[in-house]
mmCIF file of C-alpha atoms and ligand atoms in Angstrom:
data_model
loop_
_atom_site.group_PDB
_atom_site.id
_atom_site.type_symbol
_atom_site.label_atom_id
_atom_site.label_comp_id
_atom_site.label_asym_id
_atom_site.label_seq_id
_atom_site.Cartn_x
_atom_site.Cartn_y
_atom_site.Cartn_z
ATOM 1 C CA UNK A 2 62.828 103.465 80.363
ATOM 2 C CA UNK A 3 59.831 103.990 82.700
ATOM 3 C CA UNK A 4 61.692 102.414 85.391
ATOM 4 C CA UNK A 5 64.851 104.560 85.062
ATOM 5 C CA UNK A 6 62.677 107.614 84.922
ATOM 6 C CA UNK A 7 60.990 106.537 88.270
ATOM 7 C CA UNK A 8 64.457 105.893 89.675
ATOM 8 C CA UNK A 9 65.606 109.484 88.635
ATOM 9 C CA UNK A 10 62.452 110.917 90.220
ATOM 10 C CA UNK A 11 63.384 109.111 93.391
ATOM 11 C CA UNK A 12 66.676 110.529 93.431
ATOM 12 C CA UNK A 13 65.360 114.015 92.753
ATOM 13 C CA UNK A 14 62.800 113.638 95.803
ATOM 14 C CA UNK A 15 65.849 112.760 97.955
ATOM 15 C CA UNK A 16 67.759 115.454 96.994
ATOM 16 C CA UNK A 17 70.298 112.975 95.189
ATOM 17 C CA UNK A 18 69.895 113.855 91.647
ATOM 18 C CA UNK A 19 72.996 114.939 89.937
ATOM 19 C CA UNK A 20 72.928 117.127 86.672
ATOM 20 C CA UNK A 21 75.632 118.680 84.656
ATOM 21 C CA UNK A 22 76.802 122.443 84.556
ATOM 22 C CA UNK A 23 79.020 123.890 81.658
ATOM 23 C CA UNK A 24 81.872 125.615 82.865
ATOM 24 C CA UNK A 25 83.665 128.162 80.375
ATOM 25 C CA UNK A 26 86.993 128.823 81.854
ATOM 26 C CA UNK A 27 89.789 127.187 83.738
ATOM 27 C CA UNK A 28 89.904 129.445 86.923
ATOM 28 C CA UNK A 29 90.471 131.505 88.825
ATOM 29 C CA UNK A 30 87.256 132.765 87.173
ATOM 30 C CA UNK A 31 84.710 131.184 84.756
ATOM 31 C CA UNK A 32 81.245 131.404 83.328
ATOM 32 C CA UNK A 33 78.743 129.305 84.576
ATOM 33 C CA UNK A 34 74.951 129.203 83.631
ATOM 34 C CA UNK A 35 75.790 132.579 81.859
ATOM 35 C CA UNK A 36 77.304 134.372 84.782
ATOM 36 C CA UNK A 37 80.894 135.190 85.652
ATOM 37 C CA UNK A 38 82.070 133.345 88.897
ATOM 38 C CA UNK A 39 84.949 132.639 90.913
ATOM 39 C CA UNK A 40 85.858 128.908 90.320
ATOM 40 C CA UNK A 41 86.519 127.268 93.684
ATOM 41 C CA UNK A 42 86.093 123.632 92.665
ATOM 42 C CA UNK A 43 88.608 123.004 90.031
ATOM 43 C CA UNK A 44 91.521 120.470 90.580
ATOM 44 C CA UNK A 45 93.748 122.778 88.175
ATOM 45 C CA UNK A 46 95.628 123.615 91.289
ATOM 46 C CA UNK A 47 98.653 125.293 89.963
ATOM 47 C CA UNK A 48 96.715 127.025 86.956
ATOM 48 C CA UNK A 49 98.764 124.888 84.454
ATOM 49 C CA UNK A 50 95.595 123.811 82.124
ATOM 50 C CA UNK A 51 95.780 127.204 80.646
ATOM 51 C CA UNK A 52 99.455 127.665 80.891
ATOM 52 C CA UNK A 53 100.844 129.173 77.413
ATOM 53 C CA UNK A 54 103.864 126.605 77.669
ATOM 54 C CA UNK A 55 101.469 123.625 77.800
ATOM 55 C CA UNK A 56 99.169 125.011 74.962
ATOM 56 C CA UNK A 57 102.412 125.598 72.855
ATOM 57 C CA UNK A 58 103.612 122.022 73.406
ATOM 58 C CA UNK A 59 100.224 120.425 72.675
ATOM 59 C CA UNK A 60 99.825 122.512 69.509
ATOM 60 C CA UNK A 61 103.240 121.657 68.279
ATOM 61 C CA UNK A 62 102.771 117.797 69.002
ATOM 62 C CA UNK A 63 99.243 117.987 67.289
ATOM 63 C CA UNK A 64 100.877 119.377 64.169
ATOM 64 C CA UNK A 65 103.869 117.017 64.292
ATOM 65 C CA UNK A 66 101.990 113.758 65.207
ATOM 66 C CA UNK A 67 98.212 114.264 64.722
ATOM 67 C CA UNK A 68 95.124 114.998 66.590
ATOM 68 C CA UNK A 69 94.812 111.365 67.785
ATOM 69 C CA UNK A 70 97.159 108.468 68.406
ATOM 70 C CA UNK A 71 95.478 106.066 65.853
ATOM 71 C CA UNK A 72 95.647 102.890 67.887
ATOM 72 C CA UNK A 73 96.092 101.380 71.263
ATOM 73 C CA UNK A 74 99.810 101.175 72.783
ATOM 74 C CA UNK A 75 100.741 97.731 71.866
ATOM 75 C CA UNK A 76 99.573 98.226 68.108
ATOM 76 C CA UNK A 77 100.806 101.442 66.464
ATOM 77 C CA UNK A 78 99.714 103.969 69.449
ATOM 78 C CA UNK A 79 103.070 104.389 71.021
ATOM 79 C CA UNK A 80 104.493 107.556 69.718
ATOM 80 C CA UNK A 81 107.670 109.447 70.722
ATOM 81 C CA UNK A 82 105.618 111.834 73.266
ATOM 82 C CA UNK A 83 104.250 108.604 75.122
ATOM 83 C CA UNK A 84 107.598 106.921 75.427
ATOM 84 C CA UNK A 85 109.434 110.109 76.231
ATOM 85 C CA UNK A 86 106.947 111.248 79.017
ATOM 86 C CA UNK A 87 107.252 107.505 80.501
ATOM 87 C CA UNK A 88 111.036 108.109 80.682
ATOM 88 C CA UNK A 89 110.539 111.357 82.375
ATOM 89 C CA UNK A 90 107.959 110.224 84.842
ATOM 90 C CA UNK A 91 110.166 107.218 85.980
ATOM 91 C CA UNK A 92 112.892 110.074 86.543
ATOM 92 C CA UNK A 93 110.593 112.326 88.474
ATOM 93 C CA UNK A 94 109.530 109.589 90.774
ATOM 94 C CA UNK A 95 112.812 107.778 91.255
ATOM 95 C CA UNK A 96 111.568 104.509 89.961
ATOM 96 C CA UNK A 97 112.848 102.113 87.267
ATOM 97 C CA UNK A 98 109.989 102.699 84.857
ATOM 98 C CA UNK A 99 106.583 104.368 84.381
ATOM 99 C CA UNK A 100 103.610 103.475 82.412
ATOM 100 C CA UNK A 101 100.977 105.736 81.102
ATOM 101 C CA UNK A 102 97.052 105.132 81.478
ATOM 102 C CA UNK A 103 94.227 107.040 79.650
ATOM 103 C CA UNK A 104 92.647 108.343 83.016
ATOM 104 C CA UNK A 105 93.423 107.851 86.759
ATOM 105 C CA UNK A 106 90.241 105.600 86.666
ATOM 106 C CA UNK A 107 91.667 103.414 83.880
ATOM 107 C CA UNK A 108 95.043 103.277 85.819
ATOM 108 C CA UNK A 109 93.644 102.350 89.309
ATOM 109 C CA UNK A 110 91.312 99.618 87.610
ATOM 110 C CA UNK A 111 93.899 98.459 85.213
ATOM 111 C CA UNK A 112 96.805 98.304 87.962
ATOM 112 C CA UNK A 113 94.652 96.386 90.520
ATOM 113 C CA UNK A 114 93.175 94.103 87.740
ATOM 114 C CA UNK A 115 96.500 93.399 86.033
ATOM 115 C CA UNK A 116 98.515 92.726 89.130
ATOM 116 C CA UNK A 117 96.449 90.943 91.542
ATOM 117 C CA UNK A 118 94.323 87.906 91.672
ATOM 118 C CA UNK A 119 92.066 85.554 93.651
ATOM 119 C CA UNK A 120 94.998 84.281 95.896
ATOM 120 C CA UNK A 121 96.032 87.875 96.896
ATOM 121 C CA UNK A 122 94.757 90.059 99.598
ATOM 122 C CA UNK A 123 94.382 93.803 99.437
ATOM 123 C CA UNK A 124 94.073 96.163 102.525
ATOM 124 C CA UNK A 125 92.372 99.343 101.394
ATOM 125 C CA UNK A 126 91.500 102.624 103.470
ATOM 126 C CA UNK A 127 87.921 103.050 103.870
ATOM 127 C CA UNK A 128 88.096 106.557 102.093
ATOM 128 C CA UNK A 129 89.905 105.407 98.994
ATOM 129 C CA UNK A 130 88.647 106.774 95.763
ATOM 130 C CA UNK A 131 86.081 104.849 93.885
ATOM 131 C CA UNK A 132 88.619 103.783 91.060
ATOM 132 C CA UNK A 133 90.589 101.887 93.698
ATOM 133 C CA UNK A 134 87.446 100.119 95.027
ATOM 134 C CA UNK A 135 86.382 99.028 91.630
ATOM 135 C CA UNK A 136 90.187 97.902 91.057
ATOM 136 C CA UNK A 137 89.847 95.743 93.944
ATOM 137 C CA UNK A 138 86.586 94.359 92.730
ATOM 138 C CA UNK A 139 87.871 93.587 89.127
ATOM 139 C CA UNK A 140 91.224 92.097 90.645
ATOM 140 C CA UNK A 141 89.070 89.351 92.422
ATOM 141 C CA UNK A 142 91.374 89.534 95.078
ATOM 142 C CA UNK A 143 89.823 89.479 98.747
ATOM 143 C CA UNK A 144 89.836 93.063 99.939
ATOM 144 C CA UNK A 145 90.063 94.104 103.712
ATOM 145 C CA UNK A 146 88.961 97.660 104.209
ATOM 146 C CA UNK A 147 90.571 99.394 107.234
ATOM 147 C CA UNK A 148 89.307 102.613 109.033
ATOM 148 C CA UNK A 149 90.574 105.657 107.621
ATOM 149 C CA UNK A 150 94.056 106.512 108.136
ATOM 150 C CA UNK A 151 93.995 104.092 111.354
ATOM 151 C CA UNK A 152 97.338 102.431 111.561
ATOM 152 C CA UNK A 153 96.784 100.560 114.844
ATOM 153 C CA UNK A 154 93.499 99.050 113.211
ATOM 154 C CA UNK A 155 95.302 98.050 110.108
ATOM 155 C CA UNK A 156 98.000 96.560 112.190
ATOM 156 C CA UNK A 157 95.542 94.438 114.016
ATOM 157 C CA UNK A 158 94.084 93.524 110.591
ATOM 158 C CA UNK A 159 97.310 92.334 109.031
ATOM 159 C CA UNK A 160 98.293 90.287 112.141
ATOM 160 C CA UNK A 161 94.911 88.508 112.176
ATOM 161 C CA UNK A 162 95.392 87.651 108.485
ATOM 162 C CA UNK A 163 99.142 86.569 108.976
ATOM 163 C CA UNK A 164 98.452 82.925 109.929
ATOM 164 C CA UNK A 165 96.506 81.927 106.713
ATOM 165 C CA UNK A 166 98.611 84.033 104.307
ATOM 166 C CA UNK A 167 98.511 82.647 100.699
ATOM 167 C CA UNK A 168 99.386 85.047 97.902
ATOM 168 C CA UNK A 169 100.647 88.558 97.635
ATOM 169 C CA UNK A 170 99.728 91.194 100.083
ATOM 170 C CA UNK A 171 99.057 94.951 99.057
ATOM 171 C CA UNK A 172 98.169 97.914 101.226
ATOM 172 C CA UNK A 173 96.649 100.570 98.890
ATOM 173 C CA UNK A 174 95.771 104.212 99.863
ATOM 174 C CA UNK A 175 95.191 107.639 98.472
ATOM 175 C CA UNK A 176 98.280 109.911 99.260
ATOM 176 C CA UNK A 177 95.921 112.939 99.567
ATOM 177 C CA UNK A 178 92.366 111.932 100.187
ATOM 178 C CA UNK A 179 90.094 113.443 97.440
ATOM 179 C CA UNK A 180 86.992 114.493 99.267
ATOM 180 C CA UNK A 181 88.737 115.326 102.547
ATOM 181 C CA UNK A 182 91.977 116.768 101.847
ATOM 182 C CA UNK A 183 93.879 115.003 104.624
ATOM 183 C CA UNK A 184 97.191 112.995 104.146
ATOM 184 C CA UNK A 185 97.778 109.377 104.533
ATOM 185 C CA UNK A 186 100.236 108.283 107.243
ATOM 186 C CA UNK A 187 102.717 106.985 104.586
ATOM 187 C CA UNK A 188 105.761 106.536 106.903
ATOM 188 C CA UNK A 189 103.813 104.255 109.273
ATOM 189 C CA UNK A 190 102.400 102.432 106.192
ATOM 190 C CA UNK A 191 105.889 101.851 104.872
ATOM 191 C CA UNK A 192 106.847 100.491 108.224
ATOM 192 C CA UNK A 193 103.757 98.211 108.290
ATOM 193 C CA UNK A 194 104.268 96.904 104.746
ATOM 194 C CA UNK A 195 107.942 96.237 105.343
ATOM 195 C CA UNK A 196 107.115 94.256 108.489
ATOM 196 C CA UNK A 197 104.455 92.372 106.960
ATOM 197 C CA UNK A 198 105.985 91.691 103.640
ATOM 198 C CA UNK A 199 103.376 93.498 101.732
ATOM 199 C CA UNK A 200 103.501 95.990 98.744
ATOM 200 C CA UNK A 201 102.352 99.492 99.051
ATOM 201 C CA UNK A 202 100.417 101.523 96.256
ATOM 202 C CA UNK A 203 99.895 105.109 96.761
ATOM 203 C CA UNK A 204 97.225 106.978 94.339
ATOM 204 C CA UNK A 205 98.682 110.482 94.613
ATOM 205 C CA UNK A 206 96.059 112.141 92.066
ATOM 206 C CA UNK A 207 95.857 115.161 94.460
ATOM 207 C CA UNK A 208 99.644 115.369 95.692
ATOM 208 C CA UNK A 209 101.425 115.047 92.353
ATOM 209 C CA UNK A 210 102.826 118.414 91.486
ATOM 210 C CA UNK A 211 101.727 120.045 94.606
ATOM 211 C CA UNK A 212 103.381 118.547 97.463
ATOM 212 C CA UNK A 213 107.006 118.001 98.407
ATOM 213 C CA UNK A 214 110.056 120.588 97.746
ATOM 214 C CA UNK A 215 110.084 119.310 93.944
ATOM 215 C CA UNK A 216 106.356 118.595 93.630
ATOM 216 C CA UNK A 217 106.881 114.946 93.565
ATOM 217 C CA UNK A 218 104.083 114.543 95.795
ATOM 218 C CA UNK A 219 103.042 113.222 99.286
ATOM 219 C CA UNK A 220 105.808 110.694 99.618
ATOM 220 C CA UNK A 221 108.203 113.548 98.975
ATOM 221 C CA UNK A 222 106.566 115.568 101.365
ATOM 222 C CA UNK A 223 106.874 112.985 104.026
ATOM 223 C CA UNK A 224 110.392 111.715 103.233
ATOM 224 C CA UNK A 225 109.515 108.311 101.949
ATOM 225 C CA UNK A 226 109.571 108.366 98.298
ATOM 226 C CA UNK A 227 111.907 105.626 97.700
ATOM 227 C CA UNK A 228 109.899 103.090 99.774
ATOM 228 C CA UNK A 229 106.599 103.075 97.641
ATOM 229 C CA UNK A 230 106.356 100.163 95.618
ATOM 230 C CA UNK A 231 103.505 101.435 93.322
ATOM 231 C CA UNK A 232 103.197 105.091 92.734
ATOM 232 C CA UNK A 233 100.187 106.052 90.789
ATOM 233 C CA UNK A 234 99.401 109.692 89.985
ATOM 234 C CA UNK A 235 97.497 111.638 87.655
ATOM 235 C CA UNK A 236 98.128 114.201 84.866
ATOM 236 C CA UNK A 237 94.690 115.796 84.827
ATOM 237 C CA UNK A 238 94.593 117.688 88.247
ATOM 238 C CA UNK A 239 97.763 119.934 89.146
ATOM 239 C CA UNK A 240 99.566 118.916 86.058
ATOM 240 C CA UNK A 241 96.635 120.543 83.922
ATOM 241 C CA UNK A 242 96.390 117.712 81.199
ATOM 242 C CA UNK A 243 94.790 114.238 81.268
ATOM 243 C CA UNK A 244 95.575 110.755 81.874
ATOM 244 C CA UNK A 245 97.720 108.990 84.625
ATOM 245 C CA UNK A 246 100.689 106.984 85.338
ATOM 246 C CA UNK A 247 102.062 104.126 87.431
ATOM 247 C CA UNK A 248 105.882 104.535 88.582
ATOM 248 C CA UNK A 249 107.126 101.210 89.467
ATOM 249 C CA UNK A 250 109.809 98.343 89.033
ATOM 250 C CA UNK A 251 110.379 97.123 85.500
ATOM 251 C CA UNK A 252 108.607 93.639 86.316
ATOM 252 C CA UNK A 253 105.457 95.390 87.306
ATOM 253 C CA UNK A 254 105.460 97.668 84.394
ATOM 254 C CA UNK A 255 105.791 94.756 81.924
ATOM 255 C CA UNK A 256 103.335 92.709 83.800
ATOM 256 C CA UNK A 257 100.918 95.570 83.202
ATOM 257 C CA UNK A 258 101.633 95.799 79.338
ATOM 258 C CA UNK A 259 100.804 92.087 79.101
ATOM 259 C CA UNK A 260 97.970 91.941 81.359
ATOM 260 C CA UNK A 261 96.187 95.384 82.308
ATOM 261 C CA UNK A 262 92.916 95.430 80.228
ATOM 262 C CA UNK A 263 92.240 99.278 80.323
ATOM 263 C CA UNK A 264 95.904 99.530 79.147
ATOM 264 C CA UNK A 265 95.788 97.015 76.303
ATOM 265 C CA UNK A 266 92.334 97.484 74.880
ATOM 266 C CA UNK A 267 92.069 101.314 74.581
ATOM 267 C CA UNK A 268 93.307 103.876 72.050
ATOM 268 C CA UNK A 269 96.226 105.739 73.866
ATOM 269 C CA UNK A 270 96.242 109.490 74.556
ATOM 270 C CA UNK A 271 96.268 111.923 71.903
ATOM 271 C CA UNK A 272 100.199 112.907 71.186
ATOM 272 C CA UNK A 273 99.316 116.295 72.576
ATOM 273 C CA UNK A 274 98.454 115.112 75.909
ATOM 274 C CA UNK A 275 102.082 113.620 76.743
ATOM 275 C CA UNK A 276 103.763 116.399 75.135
ATOM 276 C CA UNK A 277 101.739 119.023 77.307
ATOM 277 C CA UNK A 278 102.409 116.828 80.361
ATOM 278 C CA UNK A 279 106.193 117.123 79.815
ATOM 279 C CA UNK A 280 106.048 120.886 79.523
ATOM 280 C CA UNK A 281 104.043 120.868 82.896
ATOM 281 C CA UNK A 282 106.747 118.659 84.459
ATOM 282 C CA UNK A 283 109.202 121.261 83.140
ATOM 283 C CA UNK A 284 107.242 124.084 85.076
ATOM 284 C CA UNK A 285 106.813 121.809 88.292
ATOM 285 C CA UNK A 286 110.515 121.138 88.643
ATOM 286 C CA UNK A 287 111.556 124.900 87.880
ATOM 287 C CA UNK A 288 111.782 128.068 90.313
ATOM 288 C CA UNK A 289 108.129 128.903 88.782
ATOM 289 C CA UNK A 290 106.723 125.672 90.187
ATOM 290 C CA UNK A 291 108.290 126.273 93.419
ATOM 291 C CA UNK A 292 106.561 129.819 93.398
ATOM 292 C CA UNK A 293 103.294 128.508 92.400
ATOM 293 C CA UNK A 294 103.387 125.906 95.129
ATOM 294 C CA UNK A 295 104.407 128.627 97.635
ATOM 295 C CA UNK A 296 101.359 130.770 96.413
ATOM 296 C CA UNK A 297 99.149 127.551 96.500
ATOM 297 C CA UNK A 298 100.014 127.025 100.267
ATOM 298 C CA UNK A 299 99.650 130.770 101.024
ATOM 299 C CA UNK A 300 96.090 130.726 99.536
ATOM 300 C CA UNK A 301 95.190 127.385 101.403
ATOM 301 C CA UNK A 302 96.336 128.534 104.638
ATOM 302 C CA UNK A 303 94.631 132.031 104.371
ATOM 303 C CA UNK A 304 91.219 130.504 103.006
ATOM 304 C CA UNK A 305 91.041 127.629 105.420
ATOM 305 C CA UNK A 306 92.038 129.732 108.292
ATOM 306 C CA UNK A 307 89.349 132.197 107.548
ATOM 307 C CA UNK A 308 86.585 129.392 107.504
ATOM 308 C CA UNK A 309 87.908 127.719 110.227
ATOM 309 C CA UNK A 310 87.971 130.845 112.540
ATOM 310 C CA UNK A 311 84.261 131.393 111.566
ATOM 311 C CA UNK A 312 83.631 128.036 113.439
ATOM 312 C CA UNK A 313 83.089 125.861 110.145
ATOM 313 C CA UNK A 314 84.107 122.087 110.423
ATOM 314 C CA UNK A 315 86.784 121.570 107.736
ATOM 315 C CA UNK A 316 87.264 117.818 108.834
ATOM 316 C CA UNK A 317 91.202 117.195 108.866
ATOM 317 C CA UNK A 318 91.962 119.033 105.743
ATOM 318 C CA UNK A 319 95.711 119.671 105.404
ATOM 319 C CA UNK A 320 96.001 120.601 101.777
ATOM 320 C CA UNK A 321 94.311 122.629 98.943
ATOM 321 C CA UNK A 322 91.159 120.470 99.327
ATOM 322 C CA UNK A 323 89.115 122.213 101.800
ATOM 323 C CA UNK A 324 85.848 120.320 102.564
ATOM 324 C CA UNK A 325 83.148 122.154 104.538
ATOM 325 C CA UNK A 326 80.989 119.716 106.475
ATOM 326 C CA UNK A 327 77.199 120.241 106.176
ATOM 327 C CA UNK A 328 75.655 116.967 106.689
ATOM 328 C CA UNK A 329 72.442 116.390 104.642
ATOM 329 C CA UNK A 330 71.970 116.514 100.827
ATOM 330 C CA UNK A 331 69.333 119.295 100.619
ATOM 331 C CA UNK A 332 70.964 121.967 102.685
ATOM 332 C CA UNK A 333 74.257 121.144 101.001
ATOM 333 C CA UNK A 334 72.913 121.747 97.499
ATOM 334 C CA UNK A 335 70.935 124.810 98.830
ATOM 335 C CA UNK A 336 74.215 126.526 99.724
ATOM 336 C CA UNK A 337 75.695 125.506 96.381
ATOM 337 C CA UNK A 338 72.902 127.253 94.706
ATOM 338 C CA UNK A 339 72.891 130.267 96.828
ATOM 339 C CA UNK A 340 76.875 130.533 96.344
ATOM 340 C CA UNK A 341 76.284 130.459 92.508
ATOM 341 C CA UNK A 342 73.854 133.481 92.909
ATOM 342 C CA UNK A 343 76.573 135.117 94.822
ATOM 343 C CA UNK A 344 79.109 134.554 92.014
ATOM 344 C CA UNK A 345 80.900 131.481 93.751
ATOM 345 C CA UNK A 346 81.137 128.300 92.183
ATOM 346 C CA UNK A 347 81.667 125.352 94.301
ATOM 347 C CA UNK A 348 80.226 121.875 94.404
ATOM 348 C CA UNK A 349 78.167 120.095 96.975
ATOM 349 C CA UNK A 350 79.373 116.540 97.375
ATOM 350 C CA UNK A 351 76.788 113.828 98.346
ATOM 351 C CA UNK A 352 76.770 109.884 98.718
ATOM 352 C CA UNK A 353 78.048 107.666 97.174
ATOM 353 C CA UNK A 354 81.073 109.889 96.811
ATOM 354 C CA UNK A 355 81.146 110.447 100.576
ATOM 355 C CA UNK A 356 79.385 108.450 103.509
ATOM 356 C CA UNK A 357 75.880 109.095 104.446
ATOM 357 C CA UNK A 358 75.587 112.258 106.753
ATOM 358 C CA UNK A 359 78.757 113.696 105.606
ATOM 359 C CA UNK A 360 77.600 115.764 102.687
ATOM 360 C CA UNK A 361 79.899 118.620 102.203
ATOM 361 C CA UNK A 362 80.967 121.700 100.172
ATOM 362 C CA UNK A 363 84.308 120.673 98.668
ATOM 363 C CA UNK A 364 86.328 123.910 98.022
ATOM 364 C CA UNK A 365 89.560 123.621 96.101
ATOM 365 C CA UNK A 366 92.253 126.467 96.134
ATOM 366 C CA UNK A 367 94.409 127.454 93.294
ATOM 367 C CA UNK A 368 97.810 128.945 93.277
ATOM 368 C CA UNK A 369 96.446 131.578 90.950
ATOM 369 C CA UNK A 370 93.556 132.684 93.373
ATOM 370 C CA UNK A 371 93.832 136.369 94.324
ATOM 371 C CA UNK A 372 93.664 136.360 98.157
ATOM 372 C CA UNK A 373 91.085 139.211 98.005
ATOM 373 C CA UNK A 374 88.813 137.027 95.993
ATOM 374 C CA UNK A 375 89.482 134.171 98.625
ATOM 375 C CA UNK A 376 88.647 136.521 101.466
ATOM 376 C CA UNK A 377 85.382 137.588 99.790
ATOM 377 C CA UNK A 378 84.315 133.985 98.962
ATOM 378 C CA UNK A 379 85.048 132.785 102.467
ATOM 379 C CA UNK A 380 82.732 135.615 103.945
ATOM 380 C CA UNK A 381 79.995 134.504 101.650
ATOM 381 C CA UNK A 382 80.452 130.600 102.278
ATOM 382 C CA UNK A 383 80.238 131.449 106.156
ATOM 383 C CA UNK A 384 77.154 133.519 105.469
ATOM 384 C CA UNK A 385 75.523 130.991 103.265
ATOM 385 C CA UNK A 386 76.254 128.173 105.936
ATOM 386 C CA UNK A 387 74.603 130.253 108.750
ATOM 387 C CA UNK A 388 71.674 131.074 106.897
ATOM 388 C CA UNK A 389 70.927 127.582 105.612
HETATM 389 C C1 PLP B 421 90.549 112.081 90.451
HETATM 390 C C2 PLP B 421 91.002 110.908 91.007
HETATM 391 C C3 PLP B 421 91.417 109.663 90.310
HETATM 392 C C4 PLP B 421 90.778 109.511 88.889
HETATM 393 O O1 PLP B 421 91.679 110.259 87.861
HETATM 394 P P1 PLP B 421 91.060 110.797 86.538
HETATM 395 O O2 PLP B 421 92.431 110.949 85.865
HETATM 396 O O3 PLP B 421 90.020 111.962 86.850
HETATM 397 O O4 PLP B 421 90.294 109.671 85.900
HETATM 398 C C5 PLP B 421 91.955 108.663 90.957
HETATM 399 N N1 PLP B 421 92.186 108.804 92.294
HETATM 400 C C6 PLP B 421 92.006 109.652 92.920
HETATM 401 C C7 PLP B 421 92.391 109.928 94.361
HETATM 402 C C8 PLP B 421 91.373 110.934 92.396
HETATM 403 O O5 PLP B 421 90.959 111.976 92.944
#
């Protein structure tokens, strides 16, 4: 115990200790530490987590099927809502089949562990999500990390490995990068994976529901939906629920049902969750969804434009995730605290979530934000950054 305590003190001294804050409210406003604030760090991008259609679907499924599923999927935990949502997701993504996981973290670790092994080789973007990194480790495949979004570098790495190729090859990338808000060059990645006979996996945690004319994600936006072999996405962000899925060919899904440890050895999601996720997909595919996406895009452009015009460094953000680069941990967290006092809640992000020296404020815009509130928040963020 003493040792952990010392380690926590060291984190504290380095400005790196993390603590929890209780947030009451789904945005655009919430109560944090007893005060009413504008919520600027939720991934509930379309405001669906509090949408009446989702709440009603969840309540109806709870009364019909129970509060919990009772077992893992292969035992008695595949209830009608789980099976219906999987069909629905396969149609949504234009794939043969889909499989639910209890979270995005469980999906990424379980997909990579279930499909790949020591003979295989995984090419992974250096800014991929932690769950993909852990999935690479769990698979026991060799992994080659390529520089962020760098197609030429990846091509050189693929060409260098080609002469001693043994097993399967996978290129894996976030669709929208979770801490930078930039978009993977999926069309160029498709060309490479086809040329080198590799598979392509896209983690679209932040693109699902948000990008593309029908909210099908980054690949729809970039016009390469049918070319992605393994389409992973989450239900806990824009879709406002919890859990995640893989959309892929039958053979992949059937392999995971037999091999993926987080899928096999865990109680399935409560039936309310897939029921609410179907209600979310109904909205995403409707004119209401199109309107929410348009509002989100308007808000993001306005907010990022304000910060950019004031000279802040927003990295290569091209989505609702708007990072404001600060650099070191102490000033980053000082700005977060100051903004909370001003009634704006957004989190400072530090290593190991982002590389050393790139601490940032990670602002996330919602469709339901009022532009006047975003204007006010942008002014306070600029002032706080200048002061600190
Ligand atoms: C949030 C996130 C995950 C994890 O999803 P959860 O459902 O929150 O576990 C995976 N990948 C990316 C890129 C994410 O941003």
